[in-house]
Amino acid sequence: MSTPRTREAARAVVLDENDRILLLRYNEGGKVFWATPGGALDPGEDYQTAVRRELGEELGVADVELGPQIATRTKEHLVQGEAVQQVERYFVVRLAASRVDPARATQTDGILTWEWWTLTDLSATDQTVYPVGLTELIDRFLSGGAPDVPFAFTG
């Protein structure tokens, strides 16, 4: 059995002025889920550049100031039918909700919709949200700031 190729990706934990998180809804192969904005690094691109580019492409925002990296995630899954070992880094991004304008997005990558979630709603949902444990990660960040070592998700 061959080892899947590594796919590096940058993701944003976008929080608004009321500490709501922005999640995007997808339907990939009949599997509907919510996830944070972001995507794969382009050749030669670093994680910070990639997350800024992805926010412009998916949310229509530019000139984004990145906060700290708060998590990593390694997960084997399918991307367009190919098994990959995805390695993600998660960065905090603070944005006023009014700055997000998907009508200005240039690459929506199959996004069905986007929605701002309170942590209460996120912790109570029965819908699939990735990464698993996102509510706890945000709670930790809001109560204690960025960790010295980014939290590691495995699922």
Short mmCIF file of C-alpha atoms in Angstrom, two decimals:
data_model
loop_
_atom_site.label_atom_id
_atom_site.label_comp_id
_atom_site.label_asym_id
_atom_site.label_seq_id
_atom_site.Cartn_x
_atom_site.Cartn_y
_atom_site.Cartn_z
CA MET A 1 0.00 0.00 0.00
CA SER A 2 1.42 3.40 -0.97
CA THR A 3 1.71 6.37 1.33
CA PRO A 4 -0.60 9.23 0.33
CA ARG A 5 1.06 12.44 -0.77
CA THR A 6 1.29 15.25 1.75
CA ARG A 7 -0.99 18.22 1.10
CA GLU A 8 -0.18 21.32 3.15
CA ALA A 9 -3.09 23.64 3.93
CA ALA A 10 -3.64 26.89 5.83
CA ARG A 11 -6.89 27.57 7.66
CA ALA A 12 -8.35 30.59 9.45
CA VAL A 13 -10.31 30.67 12.68
CA VAL A 14 -12.20 33.84 11.77
CA LEU A 15 -13.71 35.58 14.80
CA ASP A 16 -15.84 38.71 14.62
CA GLU A 17 -16.23 41.54 17.11
CA ASN A 18 -18.72 39.40 19.11
CA ASP A 19 -16.45 36.30 19.22
CA ARG A 20 -18.61 34.47 16.68
CA ILE A 21 -16.79 32.11 14.32
CA LEU A 22 -17.29 32.08 10.58
CA LEU A 23 -17.85 28.62 9.09
CA LEU A 24 -18.35 27.54 5.49
CA ARG A 25 -20.75 24.79 4.43
CA TYR A 26 -19.72 22.18 1.87
CA ASN A 27 -21.21 19.12 0.19
CA GLU A 28 -18.44 16.82 -1.00
CA GLY A 29 -19.67 13.59 -2.50
CA GLY A 30 -22.94 13.73 -0.57
CA LYS A 31 -21.18 14.47 2.73
CA VAL A 32 -22.37 17.82 4.09
CA PHE A 33 -20.19 19.56 6.67
CA TRP A 34 -19.01 22.92 8.02
CA ALA A 35 -15.36 23.97 8.11
CA THR A 36 -13.14 26.98 8.65
CA PRO A 37 -11.99 28.98 5.61
CA GLY A 38 -8.72 27.98 3.99
CA GLY A 39 -7.10 25.59 1.61
CA ALA A 40 -3.97 24.15 0.08
CA LEU A 41 -0.72 26.03 -0.27
CA ASP A 42 0.33 26.92 -3.81
CA PRO A 43 3.85 25.85 -4.83
CA GLY A 44 6.44 28.00 -3.03
CA GLU A 45 3.81 29.63 -0.80
CA ASP A 46 4.11 29.80 2.99
CA TYR A 47 1.19 29.20 5.37
CA GLN A 48 0.63 32.86 6.21
CA THR A 49 0.50 33.90 2.56
CA ALA A 50 -1.82 31.00 1.76
CA VAL A 51 -4.35 31.83 4.47
CA ARG A 52 -4.48 35.48 3.35
CA ARG A 53 -4.98 34.40 -0.28
CA GLU A 54 -7.69 31.90 0.70
CA LEU A 55 -9.60 34.54 2.67
CA GLY A 56 -9.64 36.77 -0.39
CA GLU A 57 -10.69 33.93 -2.67
CA GLU A 58 -13.38 32.46 -0.40
CA LEU A 59 -14.66 35.50 1.52
CA GLY A 60 -13.77 38.52 -0.60
CA VAL A 61 -11.61 40.14 2.09
CA ALA A 62 -8.18 41.68 1.59
CA ASP A 63 -5.51 43.22 3.79
CA VAL A 64 -6.08 40.71 6.57
CA GLU A 65 -3.91 40.85 9.67
CA LEU A 66 -3.16 37.36 10.92
CA GLY A 67 -3.16 36.53 14.57
CA PRO A 68 -1.21 33.66 16.08
CA GLN A 69 -1.14 30.08 14.92
CA ILE A 70 -3.19 28.19 17.50
CA ALA A 71 -3.46 24.67 16.11
CA THR A 72 -2.27 22.06 13.66
CA ARG A 73 -4.20 19.15 12.21
CA THR A 74 -3.01 16.08 10.36
CA LYS A 75 -5.67 13.99 8.69
CA GLU A 76 -5.77 11.45 5.88
CA HIS A 77 -8.79 12.02 3.65
CA LEU A 78 -9.92 12.26 0.05
CA VAL A 79 -9.49 15.42 -2.00
CA GLN A 80 -11.23 15.17 -5.37
CA GLY A 81 -11.01 11.38 -5.12
CA GLU A 82 -7.31 11.27 -4.19
CA ALA A 83 -6.17 10.06 -0.77
CA VAL A 84 -3.90 12.69 0.82
CA GLN A 85 -2.23 13.23 4.18
CA GLN A 86 -3.37 16.80 4.86
CA VAL A 87 -1.24 18.89 7.20
CA GLU A 88 -3.04 22.07 8.29
CA ARG A 89 -2.05 25.09 10.35
CA TYR A 90 -4.80 27.21 11.93
CA PHE A 91 -4.39 30.97 12.41
CA VAL A 92 -6.67 33.35 14.29
CA VAL A 93 -8.10 36.16 12.19
CA ARG A 94 -10.17 38.95 13.71
CA LEU A 95 -12.58 40.53 11.23
CA ALA A 96 -15.61 42.74 11.59
CA ALA A 97 -18.55 40.74 10.26
CA SER A 98 -19.33 43.60 7.86
CA ARG A 99 -15.99 43.07 6.04
CA VAL A 100 -16.95 39.59 4.85
CA ASP A 101 -18.58 39.80 1.43
CA PRO A 102 -18.79 36.49 -0.45
CA ALA A 103 -20.08 38.42 -3.48
CA ARG A 104 -16.46 39.59 -3.92
CA ALA A 105 -15.11 36.03 -3.61
CA THR A 106 -13.11 34.87 -6.60
CA GLN A 107 -12.99 31.11 -5.94
CA THR A 108 -15.78 29.64 -3.89
CA ASP A 109 -14.53 26.02 -4.18
CA GLY A 110 -17.97 24.46 -3.79
CA ILE A 111 -18.99 26.53 -0.76
CA LEU A 112 -22.77 26.23 -0.32
CA THR A 113 -23.10 29.04 2.22
CA TRP A 114 -21.33 30.74 5.08
CA GLU A 115 -22.59 31.53 8.56
CA TRP A 116 -21.43 33.20 11.77
CA TRP A 117 -21.82 30.85 14.75
CA THR A 118 -21.84 31.64 18.45
CA LEU A 119 -19.84 29.23 20.58
CA THR A 120 -23.07 28.17 22.25
CA ASP A 121 -24.61 27.26 18.90
CA LEU A 122 -21.42 25.54 17.79
CA SER A 123 -21.21 23.40 20.91
CA ALA A 124 -24.90 22.42 20.63
CA THR A 125 -25.05 21.54 16.93
CA ASP A 126 -25.57 18.02 15.66
CA GLN A 127 -24.16 18.99 12.27
CA THR A 128 -20.68 17.87 11.23
CA VAL A 129 -18.04 20.55 11.89
CA TYR A 130 -14.33 20.26 11.15
CA PRO A 131 -12.02 20.17 12.90
CA VAL A 132 -13.60 18.13 15.66
CA GLY A 133 -12.92 20.02 18.91
CA LEU A 134 -13.13 23.49 17.36
CA THR A 135 -15.35 24.85 20.16
CA GLU A 136 -12.82 23.86 22.82
CA LEU A 137 -9.97 25.36 20.80
CA ILE A 138 -11.75 28.71 20.53
CA ASP A 139 -12.73 28.63 24.23
CA ARG A 140 -9.07 28.08 25.15
CA PHE A 141 -7.90 30.89 22.92
CA LEU A 142 -10.52 33.38 24.18
CA SER A 143 -9.82 32.59 27.83
CA GLY A 144 -6.04 32.19 27.74
CA GLY A 145 -4.67 33.58 24.49
CA ALA A 146 -2.48 31.76 22.04
CA PRO A 147 -0.79 28.61 23.30
CA ASP A 148 3.01 28.40 23.47
CA VAL A 149 2.78 25.29 21.31
CA PRO A 150 -0.14 25.02 18.84
CA PHE A 151 -2.80 22.49 19.82
CA ALA A 152 -2.61 19.33 17.69
CA PHE A 153 -5.79 17.91 16.17
CA THR A 154 -5.61 14.42 14.73
CA GLY A 155 -9.15 13.97 13.41
#
